[in-house]
Amino acid sequence: EPEVTQTPSHQVTQMGQEVILRCVPISNHLYFYWYRQILGQKVEFLVSFYNNEISEKSEIFDDQFSVERPDGSNFTLKIRSTKLEDSAMYFCASSLRQIQETQYFGPGTRLLVL
Amino acid sequence: AQSVTQPDIHITVSEGASLELRCNYSYGATPYLFWYVQSPGQGLQLLLKYFSGDTLVQGIKGFEAEFKRSQSSFNLRKPSVHWSDAAEYFCAVAAGGGGNKLTFGTGTQLKVEL
């Protein structure tokens, strides 16, 4: 069964450093998403992406964040200058269509900012 | 804006007992509703979803949920819990349109006693 994959599974970085989280969505899916889950809190929407454009973003997704689909398979989330409060599990998801469609989640990247 | 409330943070049941996890949502139009399960260190797996039609939906692993518009609820049920069901369960709502973001509840941690 096709699945969403994410790399790395864990990343430790120093505050102020840039990180890039990578995702490979399901191959025929067209809509892509990033969510995050701070330890002990609920999963929060960050951004959705379609046709090489951001469709929607939350207030969390400020200028420090960016997303890109650099080729036909990868979908990345970049944090330019990490803060301690960026420590979280980051989930990538994808869906075939926008409406009435299941979002399939990857296993997540655990980011720890020191 | 849509929101989801899961009033039970922790639930403990005995193996073989029945289970009901509560979920209440707030959204002005017809919601798209989901239940996801997260096992320790794992990503989010879809259990079931409701878009329209029959208000009682069947999912994987023997789970079902019933959409009750009058109560703004989408409670998850299982007639007989297995030890492997111990996990965190998230209810989520999608508004549709725009980026189709998911709004999650805070989750219910299920513990199963043998």
mmCIF file of N, CA, C and O in Angstrom, chain A residues 8 10-21 79-88 90 109-114:
data_model
loop_
_atom_site.group_PDB
_atom_site.id
_atom_site.type_symbol
_atom_site.label_atom_id
_atom_site.label_comp_id
_atom_site.label_asym_id
_atom_site.label_seq_id
_atom_site.Cartn_x
_atom_site.Cartn_y
_atom_site.Cartn_z
ATOM 1 N N PRO A 8 14.523 13.382 8.049
ATOM 2 C CA PRO A 8 14.911 12.250 8.888
ATOM 3 C C PRO A 8 13.798 11.917 9.889
ATOM 4 O O PRO A 8 12.826 12.654 10.005
ATOM 5 N N HIS A 10 14.454 11.713 13.144
ATOM 6 C CA HIS A 10 14.799 12.582 14.259
ATOM 7 C C HIS A 10 15.844 13.580 13.792
ATOM 8 O O HIS A 10 16.725 13.232 12.994
ATOM 9 N N GLN A 11 15.747 14.798 14.292
ATOM 10 C CA GLN A 11 16.777 15.791 14.014
ATOM 11 C C GLN A 11 16.984 16.663 15.243
ATOM 12 O O GLN A 11 16.019 17.172 15.813
ATOM 13 N N VAL A 12 18.250 16.842 15.575
ATOM 14 C CA VAL A 12 18.626 17.733 16.666
ATOM 15 C C VAL A 12 19.402 18.893 16.059
ATOM 16 O O VAL A 12 20.311 18.678 15.249
ATOM 17 N N THR A 13 19.067 20.108 16.433
ATOM 18 C CA THR A 13 19.733 21.262 15.870
ATOM 19 C C THR A 13 19.920 22.323 16.942
ATOM 20 O O THR A 13 19.274 22.290 17.991
ATOM 21 N N GLN A 14 20.821 23.240 16.667
ATOM 22 C CA GLN A 14 21.053 24.356 17.589
ATOM 23 C C GLN A 14 20.116 25.509 17.222
ATOM 24 O O GLN A 14 19.815 25.741 16.040
ATOM 25 N N MET A 15 19.693 26.219 18.226
ATOM 26 C CA MET A 15 18.849 27.395 18.015
ATOM 27 C C MET A 15 19.511 28.346 17.012
ATOM 28 O O MET A 15 20.722 28.590 17.084
ATOM 29 N N GLY A 16 18.719 28.836 16.072
ATOM 30 C CA GLY A 16 19.230 29.744 15.063
ATOM 31 C C GLY A 16 19.657 29.061 13.770
ATOM 32 O O GLY A 16 19.862 29.748 12.758
ATOM 33 N N GLN A 17 19.762 27.747 13.806
ATOM 34 C CA GLN A 17 20.152 27.026 12.602
ATOM 35 C C GLN A 17 18.947 26.780 11.706
ATOM 36 O O GLN A 17 17.801 26.767 12.143
ATOM 37 N N GLU A 18 19.236 26.562 10.441
ATOM 38 C CA GLU A 18 18.202 26.227 9.467
ATOM 39 C C GLU A 18 18.031 24.710 9.402
ATOM 40 O O GLU A 18 19.014 23.967 9.488
ATOM 41 N N VAL A 19 16.788 24.285 9.300
ATOM 42 C CA VAL A 19 16.534 22.854 9.101
ATOM 43 C C VAL A 19 15.594 22.674 7.925
ATOM 44 O O VAL A 19 14.751 23.537 7.642
ATOM 45 N N ILE A 20 15.762 21.566 7.244
ATOM 46 C CA ILE A 20 14.864 21.187 6.158
ATOM 47 C C ILE A 20 14.320 19.800 6.457
ATOM 48 O O ILE A 20 15.092 18.850 6.624
ATOM 49 N N LEU A 21 13.027 19.714 6.523
ATOM 50 C CA LEU A 21 12.360 18.436 6.744
ATOM 51 C C LEU A 21 11.804 17.961 5.414
ATOM 52 O O LEU A 21 11.187 18.741 4.686
ATOM 53 N N ILE A 79 12.697 25.564 8.005
ATOM 54 C CA ILE A 79 12.634 26.540 9.091
ATOM 55 C C ILE A 79 13.957 27.277 9.055
ATOM 56 O O ILE A 79 15.028 26.668 9.244
ATOM 57 N N ARG A 80 13.918 28.575 8.798
ATOM 58 C CA ARG A 80 15.146 29.326 8.514
ATOM 59 C C ARG A 80 16.033 29.497 9.734
ATOM 60 O O ARG A 80 17.227 29.302 9.677
ATOM 61 N N SER A 81 15.467 29.888 10.830
ATOM 62 C CA SER A 81 16.230 30.152 12.042
ATOM 63 C C SER A 81 15.440 29.574 13.205
ATOM 64 O O SER A 81 14.510 30.198 13.723
ATOM 65 N N THR A 82 15.820 28.371 13.590
ATOM 66 C CA THR A 82 14.991 27.651 14.546
ATOM 67 C C THR A 82 15.005 28.282 15.928
ATOM 68 O O THR A 82 16.016 28.870 16.367
ATOM 69 N N LYS A 83 13.868 28.146 16.603
ATOM 70 C CA LYS A 83 13.728 28.606 17.979
ATOM 71 C C LYS A 83 13.452 27.386 18.859
ATOM 72 O O LYS A 83 13.053 26.325 18.372
ATOM 73 N N LEU A 84 13.641 27.581 20.149
ATOM 74 C CA LEU A 84 13.379 26.480 21.071
ATOM 75 C C LEU A 84 11.950 25.961 20.924
ATOM 76 O O LEU A 84 11.707 24.749 20.979
ATOM 77 N N GLU A 85 11.030 26.890 20.720
ATOM 78 C CA GLU A 85 9.617 26.511 20.642
ATOM 79 C C GLU A 85 9.238 25.812 19.342
ATOM 80 O O GLU A 85 8.096 25.387 19.174
ATOM 81 N N ASP A 86 10.197 25.675 18.415
ATOM 82 C CA ASP A 86 9.941 24.897 17.205
ATOM 83 C C ASP A 86 10.108 23.401 17.453
ATOM 84 O O ASP A 86 9.799 22.582 16.574
ATOM 85 N N SER A 87 10.606 23.042 18.617
ATOM 86 C CA SER A 87 10.742 21.619 18.949
ATOM 87 C C SER A 87 9.371 20.962 18.942
ATOM 88 O O SER A 87 8.453 21.385 19.667
ATOM 89 N N ALA A 88 9.226 19.949 18.119
ATOM 90 C CA ALA A 88 7.918 19.313 17.935
ATOM 91 C C ALA A 88 8.090 18.122 17.005
ATOM 92 O O ALA A 88 9.148 17.907 16.414
ATOM 93 N N TYR A 90 6.859 16.895 13.461
ATOM 94 C CA TYR A 90 6.310 17.484 12.249
ATOM 95 C C TYR A 90 5.811 16.361 11.343
ATOM 96 O O TYR A 90 6.557 15.445 10.986
ATOM 97 N N THR A 109 8.681 13.637 11.717
ATOM 98 C CA THR A 109 10.077 13.955 12.055
ATOM 99 C C THR A 109 10.068 14.618 13.412
ATOM 100 O O THR A 109 9.397 15.648 13.593
ATOM 101 N N ARG A 110 10.802 14.041 14.334
ATOM 102 C CA ARG A 110 10.920 14.639 15.670
ATOM 103 C C ARG A 110 12.061 15.653 15.629
ATOM 104 O O ARG A 110 13.215 15.269 15.437
ATOM 105 N N LEU A 111 11.739 16.925 15.784
ATOM 106 C CA LEU A 111 12.734 17.995 15.775
ATOM 107 C C LEU A 111 12.970 18.486 17.192
ATOM 108 O O LEU A 111 12.023 18.830 17.903
ATOM 109 N N LEU A 112 14.231 18.510 17.572
ATOM 110 C CA LEU A 112 14.617 19.032 18.887
ATOM 111 C C LEU A 112 15.580 20.191 18.675
ATOM 112 O O LEU A 112 16.630 20.026 18.052
ATOM 113 N N VAL A 113 15.208 21.351 19.173
ATOM 114 C CA VAL A 113 16.034 22.544 19.058
ATOM 115 C C VAL A 113 16.655 22.826 20.422
ATOM 116 O O VAL A 113 15.928 22.987 21.425
ATOM 117 N N LEU A 114 17.983 22.873 20.447
ATOM 118 C CA LEU A 114 18.691 23.088 21.718
ATOM 119 C C LEU A 114 19.192 24.518 21.850
ATOM 120 O O LEU A 114 19.452 25.178 20.828
#
